[in-house]
mmCIF file of C-alpha atoms in Angstrom:
data_model
loop_
_atom_site.group_PDB
_atom_site.id
_atom_site.type_symbol
_atom_site.label_atom_id
_atom_site.label_comp_id
_atom_site.label_asym_id
_atom_site.label_seq_id
_atom_site.Cartn_x
_atom_site.Cartn_y
_atom_site.Cartn_z
ATOM 1 C CA LEU A 5 62.184 36.554 87.696
ATOM 2 C CA ARG A 6 64.661 36.878 84.697
ATOM 3 C CA ASP A 7 63.609 40.284 84.541
ATOM 4 C CA VAL A 8 65.282 41.212 87.679
ATOM 5 C CA GLY A 9 68.727 39.203 86.521
ATOM 6 C CA VAL A 10 68.091 35.502 88.276
ATOM 7 C CA GLU A 11 67.570 32.120 86.678
ATOM 8 C CA PRO A 12 64.202 30.137 87.841
ATOM 9 C CA HIS A 13 64.432 26.700 89.035
ATOM 10 C CA LEU A 14 62.129 24.115 89.377
ATOM 11 C CA GLU A 15 62.171 20.274 90.834
ATOM 12 C CA THR A 16 60.324 17.531 88.741
ATOM 13 C CA PHE A 17 58.704 16.155 92.023
ATOM 14 C CA GLY A 18 57.712 12.706 89.665
ATOM 15 C CA GLY A 19 60.625 10.781 91.090
ATOM 16 C CA CYS A 20 58.255 10.872 94.365
ATOM 17 C CA MET A 21 54.886 11.949 93.698
ATOM 18 C CA MET A 22 53.977 8.589 94.375
ATOM 19 C CA GLY A 23 55.656 8.018 98.245
ATOM 20 C CA GLN A 24 56.972 4.512 97.783
ATOM 21 C CA LEU A 25 56.972 1.171 96.430
ATOM 22 C CA CYS A 26 56.217 2.038 92.512
ATOM 23 C CA PRO A 27 57.589 0.719 89.716
ATOM 24 C CA PRO A 28 60.835 2.314 89.270
ATOM 25 C CA SER A 29 60.094 3.025 85.621
ATOM 26 C CA GLU A 30 57.349 4.865 86.294
ATOM 27 C CA LEU A 31 59.191 7.636 89.060
ATOM 28 C CA VAL A 32 61.722 8.052 86.070
ATOM 29 C CA ALA A 33 59.059 8.863 83.361
ATOM 30 C CA LEU A 34 57.114 10.872 85.144
ATOM 31 C CA SER A 35 60.445 12.605 86.787
ATOM 32 C CA VAL A 36 60.955 13.357 82.338
ATOM 33 C CA LEU A 37 57.740 14.391 81.704
ATOM 34 C CA GLU A 38 57.182 16.291 84.122
ATOM 35 C CA ALA A 39 60.879 18.537 83.084
ATOM 36 C CA LEU A 40 59.909 18.210 79.584
ATOM 37 C CA PHE A 41 57.275 20.078 80.562
ATOM 38 C CA PHE A 42 59.112 23.087 82.272
ATOM 39 C CA HIS A 43 61.172 23.355 79.106
ATOM 40 C CA GLN A 44 57.880 23.617 77.031
ATOM 41 C CA HIS A 45 57.037 26.646 79.108
ATOM 42 C CA GLY A 46 60.100 28.994 79.090
ATOM 43 C CA MET A 47 62.426 26.410 82.102
ATOM 44 C CA ARG A 48 65.874 26.755 81.687
ATOM 45 C CA SER A 49 66.792 25.394 85.001
ATOM 46 C CA VAL A 50 65.259 21.542 86.480
ATOM 47 C CA SER A 51 66.732 19.506 88.654
ATOM 48 C CA VAL A 52 65.270 16.015 88.006
ATOM 49 C CA SER A 53 64.249 13.282 90.857
ATOM 50 C CA TYR A 54 63.951 10.341 92.310
ATOM 51 C CA ALA A 55 63.257 8.750 95.187
ATOM 52 C CA GLN A 56 64.597 5.386 96.701
ATOM 53 C CA GLN A 57 62.639 3.075 96.843
ATOM 54 C CA THR A 58 63.702 -0.774 98.587
ATOM 55 C CA HIS A 59 66.657 -2.906 95.742
ATOM 56 C CA PRO A 60 69.772 -0.958 96.181
ATOM 57 C CA ALA A 61 71.299 -2.339 92.890
ATOM 58 C CA GLN A 62 67.677 -1.421 91.232
ATOM 59 C CA ASP A 63 67.006 2.463 92.895
ATOM 60 C CA ALA A 64 70.961 2.849 91.183
ATOM 61 C CA GLU A 65 69.445 1.447 87.261
ATOM 62 C CA ALA A 66 66.993 3.590 87.358
ATOM 63 C CA VAL A 67 69.068 6.673 88.479
ATOM 64 C CA PHE A 68 71.174 5.545 85.309
ATOM 65 C CA ALA A 69 67.763 4.895 83.079
ATOM 66 C CA LEU A 70 66.825 8.527 84.357
ATOM 67 C CA ARG A 71 70.186 10.486 84.083
ATOM 68 C CA ARG A 72 70.031 8.734 80.299
ATOM 69 C CA LEU A 73 66.526 9.550 79.471
ATOM 70 C CA SER A 74 67.782 13.154 80.541
ATOM 71 C CA ALA A 75 70.453 13.629 78.827
ATOM 72 C CA GLU A 76 68.824 12.352 75.221
ATOM 73 C CA PHE A 77 65.607 14.259 75.347
ATOM 74 C CA LEU A 78 66.146 17.099 77.509
ATOM 75 C CA PRO A 79 66.822 20.300 75.233
ATOM 76 C CA LEU A 80 68.703 21.451 78.486
ATOM 77 C CA GLU A 81 72.292 22.071 79.588
ATOM 78 C CA ASN A 82 71.412 23.157 83.133
ATOM 79 C CA TRP A 83 70.087 20.229 84.565
ATOM 80 C CA HIS A 84 71.083 17.464 87.455
ATOM 81 C CA VAL A 85 69.281 14.347 89.674
ATOM 82 C CA VAL A 86 68.300 14.919 93.335
ATOM 83 C CA ILE A 87 67.780 11.755 94.656
ATOM 84 C CA TYR A 88 64.871 11.515 97.558
ATOM 85 C CA ALA A 89 65.789 9.668 100.809
ATOM 86 C CA TYR A 90 62.874 7.075 101.700
ATOM 87 C CA MET A 91 59.427 8.226 101.295
ATOM 88 C CA GLY A 92 57.330 5.707 103.097
ATOM 89 C CA MET A 93 57.215 4.536 107.219
ATOM 90 C CA TYR A 94 60.376 5.153 107.976
ATOM 91 C CA PRO A 95 61.753 3.350 110.736
ATOM 92 C CA GLU A 96 61.697 4.369 114.295
ATOM 93 C CA THR A 97 64.902 3.007 115.855
ATOM 94 C CA ASP A 98 68.075 5.504 115.044
ATOM 95 C CA THR A 99 69.983 2.143 113.767
ATOM 96 C CA GLY A 100 67.079 1.268 111.417
ATOM 97 C CA ALA A 101 66.933 5.419 110.196
ATOM 98 C CA TYR A 102 70.718 5.834 109.805
ATOM 99 C CA GLY A 103 71.649 2.639 108.198
ATOM 100 C CA LEU A 104 68.036 3.712 105.407
ATOM 101 C CA LEU A 105 69.282 6.972 105.044
ATOM 102 C CA GLY A 106 73.071 6.531 104.344
ATOM 103 C CA LYS A 107 71.749 3.776 101.848
ATOM 104 C CA ALA A 108 70.324 7.091 100.179
ATOM 105 C CA ALA A 109 74.106 9.107 100.137
ATOM 106 C CA GLU A 110 75.241 5.589 98.781
ATOM 107 C CA LEU A 111 73.242 6.079 95.989
ATOM 108 C CA ALA A 112 73.586 9.457 95.920
ATOM 109 C CA VAL A 113 77.474 8.401 95.188
ATOM 110 C CA ARG A 114 77.110 5.681 93.194
ATOM 111 C CA THR A 115 74.857 7.163 90.385
ATOM 112 C CA GLY A 116 77.107 10.491 91.018
ATOM 113 C CA SER A 117 73.896 12.978 91.707
ATOM 114 C CA GLU A 118 73.972 15.920 92.695
ATOM 115 C CA ARG A 119 71.887 16.433 95.318
ATOM 116 C CA LEU A 120 70.199 14.060 98.371
ATOM 117 C CA VAL A 121 67.389 15.129 100.156
ATOM 118 C CA VAL A 122 67.768 13.634 103.320
ATOM 119 C CA LYS A 123 65.288 11.898 106.213
ATOM 120 C CA THR A 124 65.557 12.328 110.235
ATOM 121 C CA VAL A 125 65.364 9.706 112.876
ATOM 122 C CA ALA A 126 62.540 11.762 114.037
ATOM 123 C CA GLU A 127 60.210 11.750 110.980
ATOM 124 C CA ALA A 128 58.741 8.316 111.914
ATOM 125 C CA CYS A 129 56.732 10.211 114.478
ATOM 126 C CA ARG A 130 57.282 14.288 114.175
ATOM 127 C CA ILE A 131 58.205 17.046 112.626
ATOM 128 C CA PRO A 132 62.181 16.670 113.217
ATOM 129 C CA THR A 133 64.634 19.873 115.174
ATOM 130 C CA ILE A 134 66.588 21.981 113.434
ATOM 131 C CA GLU A 135 69.394 19.549 114.476
ATOM 132 C CA GLU A 136 67.997 16.475 113.875
ATOM 133 C CA ASN A 137 68.107 17.641 110.743
ATOM 134 C CA VAL A 138 71.947 18.822 110.832
ATOM 135 C CA ALA A 139 72.394 15.475 112.717
ATOM 136 C CA ALA A 140 71.189 13.464 109.459
ATOM 137 C CA LEU A 141 72.886 16.018 106.887
ATOM 138 C CA GLU A 142 76.350 15.253 109.103
ATOM 139 C CA HIS A 143 75.566 11.345 108.518
ATOM 140 C CA ALA A 144 74.734 11.419 104.784
ATOM 141 C CA SER A 145 78.057 12.956 104.245
ATOM 142 C CA THR A 146 79.904 10.507 106.291
ATOM 143 C CA VAL A 147 78.741 7.845 104.519
ATOM 144 C CA ALA A 148 78.796 9.925 101.437
ATOM 145 C CA ARG A 149 82.471 9.985 101.889
ATOM 146 C CA ARG A 150 83.274 6.817 103.179
ATOM 147 C CA THR A 151 81.595 5.633 99.795
ATOM 148 C CA GLY A 152 83.383 7.653 97.953
ATOM 149 C CA SER A 153 84.602 8.069 93.821
ATOM 150 C CA ALA A 154 85.096 4.698 94.288
ATOM 151 C CA TRP A 155 81.347 4.346 92.268
ATOM 152 C CA ALA A 156 82.430 7.371 90.036
ATOM 153 C CA ALA A 157 83.651 4.852 87.248
ATOM 154 C CA GLU A 158 80.036 3.084 87.398
ATOM 155 C CA ALA A 159 77.839 6.650 87.223
ATOM 156 C CA ALA A 160 80.481 7.571 84.253
ATOM 157 C CA GLY A 161 79.309 3.862 82.165
ATOM 158 C CA ASP A 162 76.939 3.027 79.854
ATOM 159 C CA SER A 163 74.818 0.077 82.569
ATOM 160 C CA GLN A 164 72.780 -0.617 79.066
ATOM 161 C CA THR A 165 69.493 0.546 81.098
#
């Protein structure tokens, strides 16, 4: 791709490789190691990922650790953090699904993450429609705006993680 002027980009899957309820330290380690592997094989642009688990404070600390370790060990300037909304069995109610997605959006804002992969209400039982995907994106955007930059200072600080 570089021969035609396109810089390839890869995203780690370590952050959600094991799905759900994994020790956050394992998800962080897998993502950092995978990014290092990509770099060793010539990649100059990567995303490191983390999948939302079940404890918001623990998730935030894990993402801070992911960011800190990536900054320390990745010899790249072009990398960023991606949050995946909860990858386990999704709530079947609108309230439950939107509540969980909202927590993922809050996590992304609190940790200064550059991207969020959303899930929809429909994903508890089927593949979502375009409209359902749009609704999930709009909900995440609303929550992210409401959460706002109040958390930016936390993301910029050192949590000692």
